[in-house]
Amino acid sequence: MDSSGYQPSVVDTRLFDALAYLGLCPFVIGLLIELVGVSFLGIGGRLFFSAYSAVILSFLCGIWWGGALNRPGHPHRMALVFLSNLVALAGWVALLLYQTVWGLPILAVGFAFVAWMEARLNPNLPGREQYFRTRGIVTYLVIGCHLGMIVLL
């Protein structure tokens, strides 16, 4: 239970865990599209993968932004605000560079940075341990997918 009296339910935890793992599907689809050498709606696997990656990285940064907005007393509030913007912009730059050797590594480093900062800053409310454990596992799988795409190219 957190300071506001909210206790996450088992249903909430299962839903968020399921959505986190389902979020891996577009990464795997992008890898498969690239591996097979086809396109999806005229979009190649590399762009499909990179665009989704940039969106998800920005989404994770939005979680930081929301955390900073809703916790004005958090000791790392300003760091979360500025870092969320910095990482989201790095994701955008990586998307612009998706055809170069830099796009995918920038995205992979972005996910690694988010995982590292969350472990370091711990901006999360108590009672969310299972969710962030799942997020950690999914983040490492996402980074693995990025490395797989880099190898394919």
mmCIF file of C-alpha atoms in Angstrom:
data_model
loop_
_atom_site.group_PDB
_atom_site.id
_atom_site.type_symbol
_atom_site.label_atom_id
_atom_site.label_comp_id
_atom_site.label_asym_id
_atom_site.label_seq_id
_atom_site.Cartn_x
_atom_site.Cartn_y
_atom_site.Cartn_z
ATOM 1 C CA MET A 1 0.000 0.000 0.000
ATOM 2 C CA ASP A 2 1.345 3.468 -0.808
ATOM 3 C CA SER A 3 0.925 6.724 1.097
ATOM 4 C CA SER A 4 -2.363 7.480 -0.672
ATOM 5 C CA GLY A 5 -3.845 4.185 0.518
ATOM 6 C CA TYR A 6 -3.716 2.517 -2.916
ATOM 7 C CA GLN A 7 -2.936 -1.197 -2.907
ATOM 8 C CA PRO A 8 -2.423 -2.691 -6.389
ATOM 9 C CA SER A 9 -4.684 -5.671 -6.956
ATOM 10 C CA VAL A 10 -3.683 -9.044 -8.328
ATOM 11 C CA VAL A 11 -5.819 -8.216 -11.387
ATOM 12 C CA ASP A 12 -3.854 -4.969 -11.925
ATOM 13 C CA THR A 13 -0.554 -6.812 -11.613
ATOM 14 C CA ARG A 14 -1.620 -9.545 -14.041
ATOM 15 C CA LEU A 15 -2.942 -6.986 -16.526
ATOM 16 C CA PHE A 16 0.226 -4.882 -16.455
ATOM 17 C CA ASP A 17 2.434 -7.977 -16.671
ATOM 18 C CA ALA A 18 0.444 -9.288 -19.639
ATOM 19 C CA LEU A 19 0.603 -5.935 -21.424
ATOM 20 C CA ALA A 20 4.348 -5.691 -20.803
ATOM 21 C CA TYR A 21 4.960 -9.117 -22.357
ATOM 22 C CA LEU A 22 2.541 -8.433 -25.227
ATOM 23 C CA GLY A 23 4.571 -5.311 -25.894
ATOM 24 C CA LEU A 24 7.419 -7.583 -27.011
ATOM 25 C CA CYS A 25 5.376 -8.857 -29.974
ATOM 26 C CA PRO A 26 6.025 -5.909 -32.332
ATOM 27 C CA PHE A 27 9.762 -6.200 -31.658
ATOM 28 C CA VAL A 28 9.663 -9.884 -32.600
ATOM 29 C CA ILE A 29 7.468 -9.147 -35.638
ATOM 30 C CA GLY A 30 9.959 -6.507 -36.795
ATOM 31 C CA LEU A 31 12.793 -9.015 -36.409
ATOM 32 C CA LEU A 32 10.855 -11.625 -38.387
ATOM 33 C CA ILE A 33 9.962 -9.173 -41.158
ATOM 34 C CA GLU A 34 13.633 -8.229 -41.467
ATOM 35 C CA LEU A 35 14.787 -11.847 -41.301
ATOM 36 C CA VAL A 36 12.378 -13.010 -44.007
ATOM 37 C CA GLY A 37 12.990 -9.901 -46.117
ATOM 38 C CA VAL A 38 9.363 -8.934 -46.642
ATOM 39 C CA SER A 39 7.480 -5.777 -45.814
ATOM 40 C CA PHE A 40 4.376 -5.049 -43.776
ATOM 41 C CA LEU A 41 2.117 -2.484 -45.432
ATOM 42 C CA GLY A 42 5.148 -1.420 -47.459
ATOM 43 C CA ILE A 43 7.294 -0.981 -44.349
ATOM 44 C CA GLY A 44 10.488 -2.978 -43.927
ATOM 45 C CA GLY A 45 11.413 -4.767 -40.727
ATOM 46 C CA ARG A 46 14.073 -2.243 -39.727
ATOM 47 C CA LEU A 47 11.724 0.752 -39.867
ATOM 48 C CA PHE A 48 8.860 -1.220 -38.295
ATOM 49 C CA PHE A 49 11.165 -2.214 -35.431
ATOM 50 C CA SER A 50 12.814 1.197 -35.019
ATOM 51 C CA ALA A 51 9.559 3.149 -35.066
ATOM 52 C CA TYR A 52 7.966 0.906 -32.455
ATOM 53 C CA SER A 53 11.112 1.048 -30.350
ATOM 54 C CA ALA A 54 11.158 4.859 -30.388
ATOM 55 C CA VAL A 55 7.474 4.976 -29.412
ATOM 56 C CA ILE A 56 7.936 2.573 -26.496
ATOM 57 C CA LEU A 57 11.048 4.391 -25.302
ATOM 58 C CA SER A 58 9.060 7.645 -25.341
ATOM 59 C CA PHE A 59 6.218 5.905 -23.505
ATOM 60 C CA LEU A 60 8.618 4.855 -20.738
ATOM 61 C CA CYS A 61 9.817 8.443 -20.520
ATOM 62 C CA GLY A 62 6.191 9.523 -20.193
ATOM 63 C CA ILE A 63 5.952 7.313 -17.119
ATOM 64 C CA TRP A 64 8.838 9.294 -15.620
ATOM 65 C CA TRP A 65 7.137 12.555 -16.558
ATOM 66 C CA GLY A 66 3.897 11.409 -14.922
ATOM 67 C CA GLY A 67 5.786 10.265 -11.840
ATOM 68 C CA ALA A 68 7.450 13.669 -11.527
ATOM 69 C CA LEU A 69 4.143 15.454 -12.084
ATOM 70 C CA ASN A 70 2.300 13.416 -9.461
ATOM 71 C CA ARG A 71 5.037 13.392 -6.806
ATOM 72 C CA PRO A 72 6.102 16.993 -6.240
ATOM 73 C CA GLY A 73 8.076 16.014 -3.144
ATOM 74 C CA HIS A 74 10.147 13.306 -4.871
ATOM 75 C CA PRO A 75 13.854 14.003 -4.270
ATOM 76 C CA HIS A 76 14.732 13.296 -7.921
ATOM 77 C CA ARG A 77 11.761 15.072 -9.483
ATOM 78 C CA MET A 78 13.747 17.493 -11.643
ATOM 79 C CA ALA A 79 16.095 14.736 -12.796
ATOM 80 C CA LEU A 80 13.068 12.715 -13.935
ATOM 81 C CA VAL A 81 11.640 15.716 -15.801
ATOM 82 C CA PHE A 82 14.837 16.532 -17.677
ATOM 83 C CA LEU A 83 15.935 12.957 -18.291
ATOM 84 C CA SER A 84 12.505 11.990 -19.614
ATOM 85 C CA ASN A 85 12.795 14.704 -22.231
ATOM 86 C CA LEU A 86 16.412 13.908 -23.053
ATOM 87 C CA VAL A 87 15.785 10.185 -23.560
ATOM 88 C CA ALA A 88 12.594 10.778 -25.581
ATOM 89 C CA LEU A 89 14.493 13.157 -27.866
ATOM 90 C CA ALA A 90 17.311 10.628 -28.219
ATOM 91 C CA GLY A 91 14.678 8.086 -29.329
ATOM 92 C CA TRP A 92 13.414 10.533 -31.933
ATOM 93 C CA VAL A 93 16.956 11.151 -33.223
ATOM 94 C CA ALA A 94 17.517 7.385 -33.355
ATOM 95 C CA LEU A 95 14.352 7.005 -35.425
ATOM 96 C CA LEU A 96 15.610 9.645 -37.852
ATOM 97 C CA LEU A 97 18.848 7.649 -38.078
ATOM 98 C CA TYR A 98 17.169 4.240 -38.471
ATOM 99 C CA GLN A 99 18.932 3.554 -41.778
ATOM 100 C CA THR A 100 22.382 4.270 -40.355
ATOM 101 C CA VAL A 101 24.508 2.201 -38.030
ATOM 102 C CA TRP A 102 23.582 4.551 -35.159
ATOM 103 C CA GLY A 103 19.793 4.271 -34.907
ATOM 104 C CA LEU A 104 19.436 0.858 -33.294
ATOM 105 C CA PRO A 105 22.348 1.204 -30.845
ATOM 106 C CA ILE A 106 20.987 4.564 -29.667
ATOM 107 C CA LEU A 107 17.598 2.954 -29.021
ATOM 108 C CA ALA A 108 19.160 -0.032 -27.213
ATOM 109 C CA VAL A 109 21.234 2.294 -25.047
ATOM 110 C CA GLY A 110 18.064 4.304 -24.342
ATOM 111 C CA PHE A 111 16.320 1.220 -22.955
ATOM 112 C CA ALA A 112 19.400 0.262 -20.925
ATOM 113 C CA PHE A 113 19.613 3.808 -19.567
ATOM 114 C CA VAL A 114 15.958 3.786 -18.533
ATOM 115 C CA ALA A 115 16.445 0.476 -16.694
ATOM 116 C CA TRP A 116 19.612 1.742 -15.004
ATOM 117 C CA MET A 117 18.063 5.051 -13.968
ATOM 118 C CA GLU A 118 14.931 3.420 -12.600
ATOM 119 C CA ALA A 119 17.062 1.141 -10.459
ATOM 120 C CA ARG A 120 19.152 4.127 -9.357
ATOM 121 C CA LEU A 121 16.471 6.774 -8.804
ATOM 122 C CA ASN A 122 13.707 4.417 -7.730
ATOM 123 C CA PRO A 123 10.895 6.808 -8.703
ATOM 124 C CA ASN A 124 8.282 4.120 -8.145
ATOM 125 C CA LEU A 125 5.769 3.887 -5.382
ATOM 126 C CA PRO A 126 5.985 0.982 -2.923
ATOM 127 C CA GLY A 127 3.788 -1.976 -3.790
ATOM 128 C CA ARG A 128 4.788 -2.012 -7.467
ATOM 129 C CA GLU A 129 7.695 -4.440 -7.076
ATOM 130 C CA GLN A 130 6.150 -7.167 -9.274
ATOM 131 C CA TYR A 131 5.381 -4.701 -12.056
ATOM 132 C CA PHE A 132 8.915 -3.323 -12.088
ATOM 133 C CA ARG A 133 10.396 -6.816 -11.886
ATOM 134 C CA THR A 134 8.407 -7.704 -15.006
ATOM 135 C CA ARG A 135 9.439 -4.434 -16.637
ATOM 136 C CA GLY A 136 13.073 -5.260 -15.924
ATOM 137 C CA ILE A 137 12.782 -8.677 -17.571
ATOM 138 C CA VAL A 138 10.952 -7.220 -20.559
ATOM 139 C CA THR A 139 13.530 -4.436 -20.883
ATOM 140 C CA TYR A 140 16.369 -6.950 -21.104
ATOM 141 C CA LEU A 141 14.422 -8.939 -23.709
ATOM 142 C CA VAL A 142 13.868 -5.709 -25.676
ATOM 143 C CA ILE A 143 17.597 -4.939 -25.560
ATOM 144 C CA GLY A 144 18.211 -8.497 -26.765
ATOM 145 C CA CYS A 145 15.836 -7.893 -29.670
ATOM 146 C CA HIS A 146 17.809 -4.750 -30.556
ATOM 147 C CA LEU A 147 21.028 -6.733 -30.543
ATOM 148 C CA GLY A 148 19.344 -9.356 -32.731
ATOM 149 C CA MET A 149 18.263 -6.699 -35.230
ATOM 150 C CA ILE A 150 21.784 -5.254 -35.276
ATOM 151 C CA VAL A 151 23.160 -8.724 -36.046
ATOM 152 C CA LEU A 152 20.605 -9.176 -38.854
ATOM 153 C CA LEU A 153 21.765 -5.985 -40.505
#
